[in-house]
PDB file of C-alpha atoms in Angstrom:
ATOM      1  CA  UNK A 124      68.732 129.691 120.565  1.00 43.00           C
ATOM      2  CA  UNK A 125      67.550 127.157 122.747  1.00 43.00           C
ATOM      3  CA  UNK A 126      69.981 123.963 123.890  1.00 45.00           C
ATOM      4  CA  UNK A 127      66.884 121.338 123.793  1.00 43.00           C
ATOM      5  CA  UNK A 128      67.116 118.697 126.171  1.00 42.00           C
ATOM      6  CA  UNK A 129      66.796 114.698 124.646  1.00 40.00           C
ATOM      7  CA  UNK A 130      65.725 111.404 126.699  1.00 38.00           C
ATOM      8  CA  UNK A 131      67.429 111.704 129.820  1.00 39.00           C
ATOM      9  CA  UNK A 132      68.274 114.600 130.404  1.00 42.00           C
ATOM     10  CA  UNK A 133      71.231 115.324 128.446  1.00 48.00           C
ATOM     11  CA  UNK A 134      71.014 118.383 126.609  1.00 65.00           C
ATOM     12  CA  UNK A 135      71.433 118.523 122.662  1.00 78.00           C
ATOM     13  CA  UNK A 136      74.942 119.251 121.694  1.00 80.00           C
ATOM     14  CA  UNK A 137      74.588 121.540 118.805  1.00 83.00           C
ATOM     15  CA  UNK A 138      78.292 122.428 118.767  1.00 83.00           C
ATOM     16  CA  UNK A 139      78.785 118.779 117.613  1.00 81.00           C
ATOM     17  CA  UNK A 140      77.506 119.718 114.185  1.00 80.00           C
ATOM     18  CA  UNK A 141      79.650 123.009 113.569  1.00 81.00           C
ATOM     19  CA  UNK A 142      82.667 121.910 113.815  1.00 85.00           C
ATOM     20  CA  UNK A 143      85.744 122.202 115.863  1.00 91.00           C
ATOM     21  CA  UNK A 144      86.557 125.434 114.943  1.00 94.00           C
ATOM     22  CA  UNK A 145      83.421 126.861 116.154  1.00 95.00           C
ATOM     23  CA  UNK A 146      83.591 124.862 119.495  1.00 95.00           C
ATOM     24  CA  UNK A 147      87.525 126.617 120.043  1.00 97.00           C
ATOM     25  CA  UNK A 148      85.842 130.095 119.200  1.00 97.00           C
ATOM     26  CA  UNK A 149      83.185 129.701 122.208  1.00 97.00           C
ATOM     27  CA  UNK A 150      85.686 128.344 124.733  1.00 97.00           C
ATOM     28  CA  UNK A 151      88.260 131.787 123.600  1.00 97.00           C
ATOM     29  CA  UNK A 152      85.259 133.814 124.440  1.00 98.00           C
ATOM     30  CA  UNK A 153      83.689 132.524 127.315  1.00 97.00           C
ATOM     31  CA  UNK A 154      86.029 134.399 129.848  1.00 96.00           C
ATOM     32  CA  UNK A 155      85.643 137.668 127.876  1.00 96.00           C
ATOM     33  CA  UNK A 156      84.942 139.174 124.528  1.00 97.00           C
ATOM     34  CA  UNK A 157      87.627 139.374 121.842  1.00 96.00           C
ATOM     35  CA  UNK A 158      88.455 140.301 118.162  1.00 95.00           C
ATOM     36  CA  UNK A 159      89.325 138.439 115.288  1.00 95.00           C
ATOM     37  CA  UNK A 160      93.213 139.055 115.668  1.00 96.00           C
ATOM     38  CA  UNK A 161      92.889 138.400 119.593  1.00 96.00           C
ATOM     39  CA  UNK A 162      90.706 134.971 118.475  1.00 97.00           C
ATOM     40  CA  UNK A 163      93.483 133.427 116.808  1.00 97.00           C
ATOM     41  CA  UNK A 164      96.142 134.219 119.355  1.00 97.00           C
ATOM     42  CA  UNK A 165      94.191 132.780 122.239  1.00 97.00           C
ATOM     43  CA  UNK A 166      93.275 129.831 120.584  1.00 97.00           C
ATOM     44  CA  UNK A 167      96.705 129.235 119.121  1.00 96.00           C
ATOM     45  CA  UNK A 168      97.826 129.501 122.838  1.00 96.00           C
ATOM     46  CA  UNK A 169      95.113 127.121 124.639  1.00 94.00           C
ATOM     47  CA  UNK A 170      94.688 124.487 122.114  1.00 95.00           C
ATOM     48  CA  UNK A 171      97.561 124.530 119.516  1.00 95.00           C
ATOM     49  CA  UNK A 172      95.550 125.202 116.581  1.00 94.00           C
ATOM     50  CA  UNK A 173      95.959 128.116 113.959  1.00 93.00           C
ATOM     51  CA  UNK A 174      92.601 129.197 112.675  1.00 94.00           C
ATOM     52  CA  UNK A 175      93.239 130.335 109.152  1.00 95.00           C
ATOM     53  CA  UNK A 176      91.677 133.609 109.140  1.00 96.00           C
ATOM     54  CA  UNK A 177      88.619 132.245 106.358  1.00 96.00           C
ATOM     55  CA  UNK A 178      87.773 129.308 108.744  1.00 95.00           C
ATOM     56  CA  UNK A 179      87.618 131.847 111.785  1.00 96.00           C
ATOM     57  CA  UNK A 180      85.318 134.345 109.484  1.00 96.00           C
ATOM     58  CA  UNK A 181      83.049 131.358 108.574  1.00 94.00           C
ATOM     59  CA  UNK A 182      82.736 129.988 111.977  1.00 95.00           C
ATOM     60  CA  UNK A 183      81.630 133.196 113.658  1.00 96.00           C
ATOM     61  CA  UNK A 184      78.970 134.156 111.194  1.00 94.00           C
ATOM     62  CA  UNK A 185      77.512 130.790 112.025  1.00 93.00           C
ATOM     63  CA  UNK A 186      77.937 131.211 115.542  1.00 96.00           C
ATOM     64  CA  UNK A 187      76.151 134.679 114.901  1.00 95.00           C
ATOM     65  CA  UNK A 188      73.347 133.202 113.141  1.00 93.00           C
ATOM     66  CA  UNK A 189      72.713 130.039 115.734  1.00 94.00           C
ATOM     67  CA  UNK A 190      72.660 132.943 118.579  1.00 96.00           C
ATOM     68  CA  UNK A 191      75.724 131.806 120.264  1.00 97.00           C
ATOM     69  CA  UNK A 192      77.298 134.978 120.082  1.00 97.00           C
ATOM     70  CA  UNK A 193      76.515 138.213 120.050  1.00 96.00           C
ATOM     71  CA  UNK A 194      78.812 141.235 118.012  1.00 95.00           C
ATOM     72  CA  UNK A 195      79.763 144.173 120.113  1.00 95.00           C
ATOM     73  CA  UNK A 196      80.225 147.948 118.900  1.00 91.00           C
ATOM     74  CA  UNK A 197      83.359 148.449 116.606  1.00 85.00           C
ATOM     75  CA  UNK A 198      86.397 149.747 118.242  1.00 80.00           C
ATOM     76  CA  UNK A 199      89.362 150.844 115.553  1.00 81.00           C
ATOM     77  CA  UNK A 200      88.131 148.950 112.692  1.00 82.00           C
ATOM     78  CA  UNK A 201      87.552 145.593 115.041  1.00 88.00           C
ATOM     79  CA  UNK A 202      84.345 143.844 115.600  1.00 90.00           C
ATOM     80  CA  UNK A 203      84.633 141.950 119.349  1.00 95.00           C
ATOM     81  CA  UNK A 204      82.340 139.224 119.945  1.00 97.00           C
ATOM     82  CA  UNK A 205      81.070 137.636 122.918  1.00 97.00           C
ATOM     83  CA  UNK A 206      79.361 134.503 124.195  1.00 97.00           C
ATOM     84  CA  UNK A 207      75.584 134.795 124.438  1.00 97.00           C
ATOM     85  CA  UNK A 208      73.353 132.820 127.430  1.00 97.00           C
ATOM     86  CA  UNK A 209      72.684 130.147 125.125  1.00 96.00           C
ATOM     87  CA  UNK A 210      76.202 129.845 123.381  1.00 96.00           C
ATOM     88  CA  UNK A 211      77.616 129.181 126.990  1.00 97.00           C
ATOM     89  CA  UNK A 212      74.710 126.532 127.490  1.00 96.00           C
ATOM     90  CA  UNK A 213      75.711 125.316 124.261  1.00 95.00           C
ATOM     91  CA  UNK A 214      79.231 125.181 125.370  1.00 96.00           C
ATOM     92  CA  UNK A 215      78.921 123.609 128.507  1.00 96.00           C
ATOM     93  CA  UNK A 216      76.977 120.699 127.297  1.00 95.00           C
ATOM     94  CA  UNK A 217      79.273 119.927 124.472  1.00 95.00           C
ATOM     95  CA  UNK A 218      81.987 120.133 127.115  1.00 95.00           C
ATOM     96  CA  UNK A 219      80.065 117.234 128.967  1.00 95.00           C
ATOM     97  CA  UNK A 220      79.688 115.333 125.643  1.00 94.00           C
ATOM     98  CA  UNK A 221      83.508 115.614 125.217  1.00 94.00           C
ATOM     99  CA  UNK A 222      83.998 114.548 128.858  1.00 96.00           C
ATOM    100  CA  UNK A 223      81.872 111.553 128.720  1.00 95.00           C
ATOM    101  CA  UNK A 224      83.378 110.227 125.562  1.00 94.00           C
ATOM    102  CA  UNK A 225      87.054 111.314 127.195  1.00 96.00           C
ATOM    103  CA  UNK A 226      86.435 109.073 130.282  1.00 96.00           C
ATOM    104  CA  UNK A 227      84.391 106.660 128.516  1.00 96.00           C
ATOM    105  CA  UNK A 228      87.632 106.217 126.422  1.00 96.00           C
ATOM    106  CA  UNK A 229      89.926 106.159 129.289  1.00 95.00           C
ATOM    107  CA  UNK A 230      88.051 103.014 130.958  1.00 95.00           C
ATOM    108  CA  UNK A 231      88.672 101.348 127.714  1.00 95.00           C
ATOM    109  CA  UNK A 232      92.394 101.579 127.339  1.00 94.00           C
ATOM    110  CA  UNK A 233      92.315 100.464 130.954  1.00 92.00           C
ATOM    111  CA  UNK A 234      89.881  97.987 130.415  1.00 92.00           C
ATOM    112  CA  UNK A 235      92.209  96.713 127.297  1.00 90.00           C
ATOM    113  CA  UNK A 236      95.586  96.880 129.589  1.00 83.00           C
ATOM    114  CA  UNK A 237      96.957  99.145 126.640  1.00 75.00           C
TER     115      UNK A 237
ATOM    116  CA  UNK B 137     106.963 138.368  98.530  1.00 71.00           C
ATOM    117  CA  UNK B 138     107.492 141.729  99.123  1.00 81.00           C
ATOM    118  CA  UNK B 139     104.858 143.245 101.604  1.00 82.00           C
ATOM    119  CA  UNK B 140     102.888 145.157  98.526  1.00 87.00           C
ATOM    120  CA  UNK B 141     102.592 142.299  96.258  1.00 90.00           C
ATOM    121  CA  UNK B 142     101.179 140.347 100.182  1.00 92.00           C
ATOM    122  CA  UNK B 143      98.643 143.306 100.747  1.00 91.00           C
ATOM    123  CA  UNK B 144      97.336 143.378  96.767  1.00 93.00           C
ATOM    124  CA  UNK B 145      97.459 139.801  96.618  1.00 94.00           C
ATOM    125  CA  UNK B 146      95.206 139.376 100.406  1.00 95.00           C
ATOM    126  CA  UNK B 147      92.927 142.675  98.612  1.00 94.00           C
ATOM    127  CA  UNK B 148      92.742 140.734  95.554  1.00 95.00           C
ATOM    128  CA  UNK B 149      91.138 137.172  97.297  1.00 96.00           C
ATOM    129  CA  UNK B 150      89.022 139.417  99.772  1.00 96.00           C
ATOM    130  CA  UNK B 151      87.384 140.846  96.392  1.00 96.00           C
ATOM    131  CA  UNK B 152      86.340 137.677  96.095  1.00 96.00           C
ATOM    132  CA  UNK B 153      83.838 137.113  99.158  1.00 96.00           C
ATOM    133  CA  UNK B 154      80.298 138.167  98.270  1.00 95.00           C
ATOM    134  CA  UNK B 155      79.732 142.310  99.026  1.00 94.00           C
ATOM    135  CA  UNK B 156      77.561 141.684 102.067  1.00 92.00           C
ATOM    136  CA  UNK B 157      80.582 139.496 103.852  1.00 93.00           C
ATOM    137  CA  UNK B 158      83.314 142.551 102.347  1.00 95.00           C
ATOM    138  CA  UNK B 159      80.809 145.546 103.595  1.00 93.00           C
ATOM    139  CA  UNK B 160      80.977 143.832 107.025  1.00 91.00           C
ATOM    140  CA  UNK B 161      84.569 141.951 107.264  1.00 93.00           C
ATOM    141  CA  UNK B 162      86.354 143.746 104.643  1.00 93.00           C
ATOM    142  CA  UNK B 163      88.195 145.744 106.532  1.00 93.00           C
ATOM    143  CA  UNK B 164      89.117 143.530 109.369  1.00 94.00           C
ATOM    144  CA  UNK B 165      89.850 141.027 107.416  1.00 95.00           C
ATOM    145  CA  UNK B 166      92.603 143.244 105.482  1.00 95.00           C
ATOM    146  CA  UNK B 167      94.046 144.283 109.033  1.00 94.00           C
ATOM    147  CA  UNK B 168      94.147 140.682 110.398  1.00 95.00           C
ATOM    148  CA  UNK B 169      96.036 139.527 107.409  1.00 96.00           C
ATOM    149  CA  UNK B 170      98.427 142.343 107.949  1.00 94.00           C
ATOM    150  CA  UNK B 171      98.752 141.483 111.274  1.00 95.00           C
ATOM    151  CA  UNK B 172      98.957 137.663 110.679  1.00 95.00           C
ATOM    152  CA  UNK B 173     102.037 138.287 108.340  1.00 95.00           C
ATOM    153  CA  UNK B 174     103.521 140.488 110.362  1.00 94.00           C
ATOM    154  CA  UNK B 175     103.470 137.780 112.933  1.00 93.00           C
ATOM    155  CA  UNK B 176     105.167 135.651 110.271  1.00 92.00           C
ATOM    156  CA  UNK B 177     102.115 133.533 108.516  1.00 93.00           C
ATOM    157  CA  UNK B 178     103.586 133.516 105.145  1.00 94.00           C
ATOM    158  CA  UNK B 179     100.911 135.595 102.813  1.00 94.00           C
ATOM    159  CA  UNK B 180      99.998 132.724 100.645  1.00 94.00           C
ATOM    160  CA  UNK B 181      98.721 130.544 103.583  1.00 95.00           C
ATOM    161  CA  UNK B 182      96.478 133.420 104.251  1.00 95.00           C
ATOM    162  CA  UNK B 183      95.355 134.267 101.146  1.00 96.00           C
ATOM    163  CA  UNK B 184      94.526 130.308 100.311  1.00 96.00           C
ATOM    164  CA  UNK B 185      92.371 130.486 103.636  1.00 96.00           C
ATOM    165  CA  UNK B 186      90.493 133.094 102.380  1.00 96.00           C
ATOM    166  CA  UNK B 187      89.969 132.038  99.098  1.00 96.00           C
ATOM    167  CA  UNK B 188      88.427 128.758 100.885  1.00 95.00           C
ATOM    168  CA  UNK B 189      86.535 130.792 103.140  1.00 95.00           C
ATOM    169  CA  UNK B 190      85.119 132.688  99.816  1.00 95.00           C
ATOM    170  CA  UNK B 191      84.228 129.574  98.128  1.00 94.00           C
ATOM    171  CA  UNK B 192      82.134 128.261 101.641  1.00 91.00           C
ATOM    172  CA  UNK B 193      80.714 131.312 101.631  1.00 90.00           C
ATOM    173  CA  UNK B 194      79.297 131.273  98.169  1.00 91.00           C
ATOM    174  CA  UNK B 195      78.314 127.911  98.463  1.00 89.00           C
ATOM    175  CA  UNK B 196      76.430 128.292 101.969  1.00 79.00           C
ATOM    176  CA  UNK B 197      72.327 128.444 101.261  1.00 73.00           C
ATOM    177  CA  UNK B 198      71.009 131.387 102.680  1.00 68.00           C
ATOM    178  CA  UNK B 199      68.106 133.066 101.509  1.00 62.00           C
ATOM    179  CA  UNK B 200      67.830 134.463  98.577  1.00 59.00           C
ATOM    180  CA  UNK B 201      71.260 132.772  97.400  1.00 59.00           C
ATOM    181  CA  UNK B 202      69.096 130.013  95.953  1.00 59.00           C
ATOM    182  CA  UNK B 203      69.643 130.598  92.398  1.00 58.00           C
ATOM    183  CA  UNK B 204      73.791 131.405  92.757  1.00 60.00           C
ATOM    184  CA  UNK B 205      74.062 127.827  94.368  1.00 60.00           C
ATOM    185  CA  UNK B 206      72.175 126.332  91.539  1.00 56.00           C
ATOM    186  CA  UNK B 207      73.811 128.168  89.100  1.00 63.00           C
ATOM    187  CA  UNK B 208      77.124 127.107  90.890  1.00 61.00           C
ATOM    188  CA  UNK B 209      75.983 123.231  90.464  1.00 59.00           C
ATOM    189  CA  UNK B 210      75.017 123.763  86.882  1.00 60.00           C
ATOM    190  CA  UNK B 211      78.318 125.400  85.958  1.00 67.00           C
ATOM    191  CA  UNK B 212      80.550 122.470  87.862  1.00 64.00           C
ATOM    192  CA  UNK B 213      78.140 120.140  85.685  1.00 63.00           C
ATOM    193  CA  UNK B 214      78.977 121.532  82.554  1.00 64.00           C
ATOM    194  CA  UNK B 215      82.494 121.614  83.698  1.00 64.00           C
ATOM    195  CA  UNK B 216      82.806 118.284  84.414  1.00 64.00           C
ATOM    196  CA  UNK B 217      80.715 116.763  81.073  1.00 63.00           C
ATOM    197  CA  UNK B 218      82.827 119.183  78.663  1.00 68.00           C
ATOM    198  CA  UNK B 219      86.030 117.744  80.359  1.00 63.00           C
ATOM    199  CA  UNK B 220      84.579 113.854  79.931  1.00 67.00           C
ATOM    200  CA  UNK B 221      83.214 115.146  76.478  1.00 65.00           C
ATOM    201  CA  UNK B 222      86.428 115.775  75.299  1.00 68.00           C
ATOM    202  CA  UNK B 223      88.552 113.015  76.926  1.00 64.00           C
ATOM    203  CA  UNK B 224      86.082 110.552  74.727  1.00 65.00           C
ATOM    204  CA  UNK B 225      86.210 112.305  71.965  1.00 69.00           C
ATOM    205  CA  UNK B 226      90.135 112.417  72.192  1.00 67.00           C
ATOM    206  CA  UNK B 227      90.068 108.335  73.150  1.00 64.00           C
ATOM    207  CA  UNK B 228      87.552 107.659  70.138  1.00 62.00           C
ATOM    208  CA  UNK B 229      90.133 107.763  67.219  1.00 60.00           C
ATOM    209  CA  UNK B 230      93.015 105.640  69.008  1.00 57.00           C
ATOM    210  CA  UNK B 231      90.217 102.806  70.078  1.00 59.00           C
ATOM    211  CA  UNK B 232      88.569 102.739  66.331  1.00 60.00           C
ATOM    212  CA  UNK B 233      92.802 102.101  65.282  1.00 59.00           C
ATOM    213  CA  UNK B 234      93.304  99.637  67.885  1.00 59.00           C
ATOM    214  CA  UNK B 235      90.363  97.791  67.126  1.00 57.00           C
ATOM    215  CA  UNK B 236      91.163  97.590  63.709  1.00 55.00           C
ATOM    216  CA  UNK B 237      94.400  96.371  64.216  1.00 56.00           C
ATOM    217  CA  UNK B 238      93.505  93.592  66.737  1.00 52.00           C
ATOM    218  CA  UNK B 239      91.183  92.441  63.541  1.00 53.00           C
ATOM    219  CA  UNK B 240      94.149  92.184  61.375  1.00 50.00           C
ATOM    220  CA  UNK B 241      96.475  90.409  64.148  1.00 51.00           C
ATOM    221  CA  UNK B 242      97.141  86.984  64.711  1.00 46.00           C
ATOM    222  CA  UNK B 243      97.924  87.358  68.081  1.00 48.00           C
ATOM    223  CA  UNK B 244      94.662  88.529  69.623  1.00 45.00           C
ATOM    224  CA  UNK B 245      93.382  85.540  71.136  1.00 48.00           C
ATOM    225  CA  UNK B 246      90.175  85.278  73.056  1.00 49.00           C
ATOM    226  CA  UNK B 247      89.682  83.865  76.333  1.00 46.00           C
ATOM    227  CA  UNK B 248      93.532  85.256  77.025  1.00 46.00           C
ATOM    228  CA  UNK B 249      93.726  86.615  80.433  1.00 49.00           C
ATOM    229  CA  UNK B 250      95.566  89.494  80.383  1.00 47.00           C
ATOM    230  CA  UNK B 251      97.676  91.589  78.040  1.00 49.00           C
ATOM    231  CA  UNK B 252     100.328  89.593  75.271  1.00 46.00           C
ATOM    232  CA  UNK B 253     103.533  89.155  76.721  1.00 49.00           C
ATOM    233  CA  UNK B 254     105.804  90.751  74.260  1.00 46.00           C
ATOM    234  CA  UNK B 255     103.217  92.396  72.600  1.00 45.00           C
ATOM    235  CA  UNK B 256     103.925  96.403  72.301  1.00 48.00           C
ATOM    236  CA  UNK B 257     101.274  98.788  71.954  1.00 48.00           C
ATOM    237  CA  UNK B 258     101.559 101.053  68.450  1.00 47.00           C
ATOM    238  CA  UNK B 259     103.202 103.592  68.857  1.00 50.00           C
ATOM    239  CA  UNK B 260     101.741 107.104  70.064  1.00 48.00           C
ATOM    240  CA  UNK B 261      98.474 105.303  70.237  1.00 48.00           C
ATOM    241  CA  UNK B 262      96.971 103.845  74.201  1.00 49.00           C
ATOM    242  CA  UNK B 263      96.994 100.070  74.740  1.00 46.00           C
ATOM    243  CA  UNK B 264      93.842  99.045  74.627  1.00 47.00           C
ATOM    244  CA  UNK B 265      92.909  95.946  76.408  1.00 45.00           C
ATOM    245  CA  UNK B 266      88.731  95.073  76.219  1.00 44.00           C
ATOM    246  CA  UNK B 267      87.345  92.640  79.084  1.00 45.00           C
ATOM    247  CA  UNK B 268      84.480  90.846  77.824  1.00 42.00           C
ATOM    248  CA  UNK B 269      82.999  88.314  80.051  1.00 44.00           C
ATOM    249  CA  UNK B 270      85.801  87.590  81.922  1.00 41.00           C
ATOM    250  CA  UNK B 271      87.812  87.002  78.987  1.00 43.00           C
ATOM    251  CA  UNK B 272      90.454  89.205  78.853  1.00 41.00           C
ATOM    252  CA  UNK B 273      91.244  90.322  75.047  1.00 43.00           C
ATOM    253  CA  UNK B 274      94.628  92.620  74.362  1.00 43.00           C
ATOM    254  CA  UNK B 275      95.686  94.197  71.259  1.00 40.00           C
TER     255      UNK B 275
END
């Protein structure tokens, strides 16, 4: 898939549009592949959230069909999954987005004197 | 629950996926609610996340699915008019009574703007109060 740029430069952020779930999925697998199981755990650890195990099902066969990941061979009865070239391009600029909006935000409350 | 009714319960919902999502998650899915239970997620949070997941996954368009997502639409359709279908045809009797009454009380006076004081509705039978104009009306 390719991570279009708009006016300016800034690349599209696709991973605005699938959700939050999909965006936690992308960050668990960008410093390695995992399973399902190992999805939920990392996730649960980096970010606090519990994926119910529907919403992580739903969220990688998106992923799958946007070509942000990529399924590995089974092992056991486990399908791993990694980050593909454009899912980490993906990533990266909604990472920016995030950060822009984060700092953008943080002015504000200073701005305010809240 | 007891971990057989969990797994039966978990085998049950996954049944209800589509067979091209089981043939390719089925099993995994079935291990990771194992696992997640083990872990302590009680079994019924589990199961109610797959039973969402089932229902998104029905309801995504793919191709080919087409026709199952109209037919979907169509059935919550005739869901929904049966069940307003029936909730007028319950009302219809107790507002033909009510209106009769109001014609043979003394006490319905136009142009009031709300309901009676004092004034009960009969009994087993809705209040009905009609708003015509701006001209509230209770019997």
């Amino acid at each position: 898939m390719a991570v279009s740029r708009r006016d300016g430069g800034v690349g599209q952020d696709v991973l605005r549009r699938v959700g939050e779930a999909s965006a936690l999925i992308l960050i668990s697998l960008a410093d390695g592949p995992k399973h399902g199981y190992a999805l939920i755990q990392d996730i649960k650890e980096l970010a606090g959230v519990e994926l119910g195990p529907g919403t992580l099902y739903g969220a990688l066969d998106r992923l799958e069909r946007l070509g942000l990941i990529d399924p590995l061979p089974t092992e056991d009865r486990r399908h791993p999954y990694r980050i593909t070239a454009p899912g980490a391009a993906a990533l990266r600029v909604h990472l920016d987005s995030l950060e822009r909006v984060s700092a953008a935000g943080r002015l504000r409350l200073r701005l305010g004197g809240i | 629950m007891d971990a057989d009714r969990a797994t039966r319960l978990i085998e049950t919902v996954l049944r209800c996926y589509p067979a091209r999502w089981r043939h390719r998650h089925g099993e995994e899915a079935a291990e990771l609610a194992a696992l997640l239970m083990r872990d302590g997620t009680p079994a019924g949070s589990v199961a109610w996340s797959y039973l969402a997941g089932a229902a998104r996954e029905w309801l995504t368009p793919r191709p080919g699915r087409h026709l199952t997502a109209v037919a979907c639409a169509l059935l919550v359709a005739a869901c929904s008019l049966g069940v307003s279908a029936g909730l007028l045809a319950s009302a219809a009797p107790a507002r033909a009574a009510s209106t009769s009454q109001a014609r043979g009380r003394a006490h319905c006076r136009p142009g009031s703007p709300g309901p009676v004081p004092g004034v009960t509705p009969a009994t087993g039978r809705p209040q009905v109060i009609i708003w015509e104009a701006g001209h509230g009306r209770s019997c």
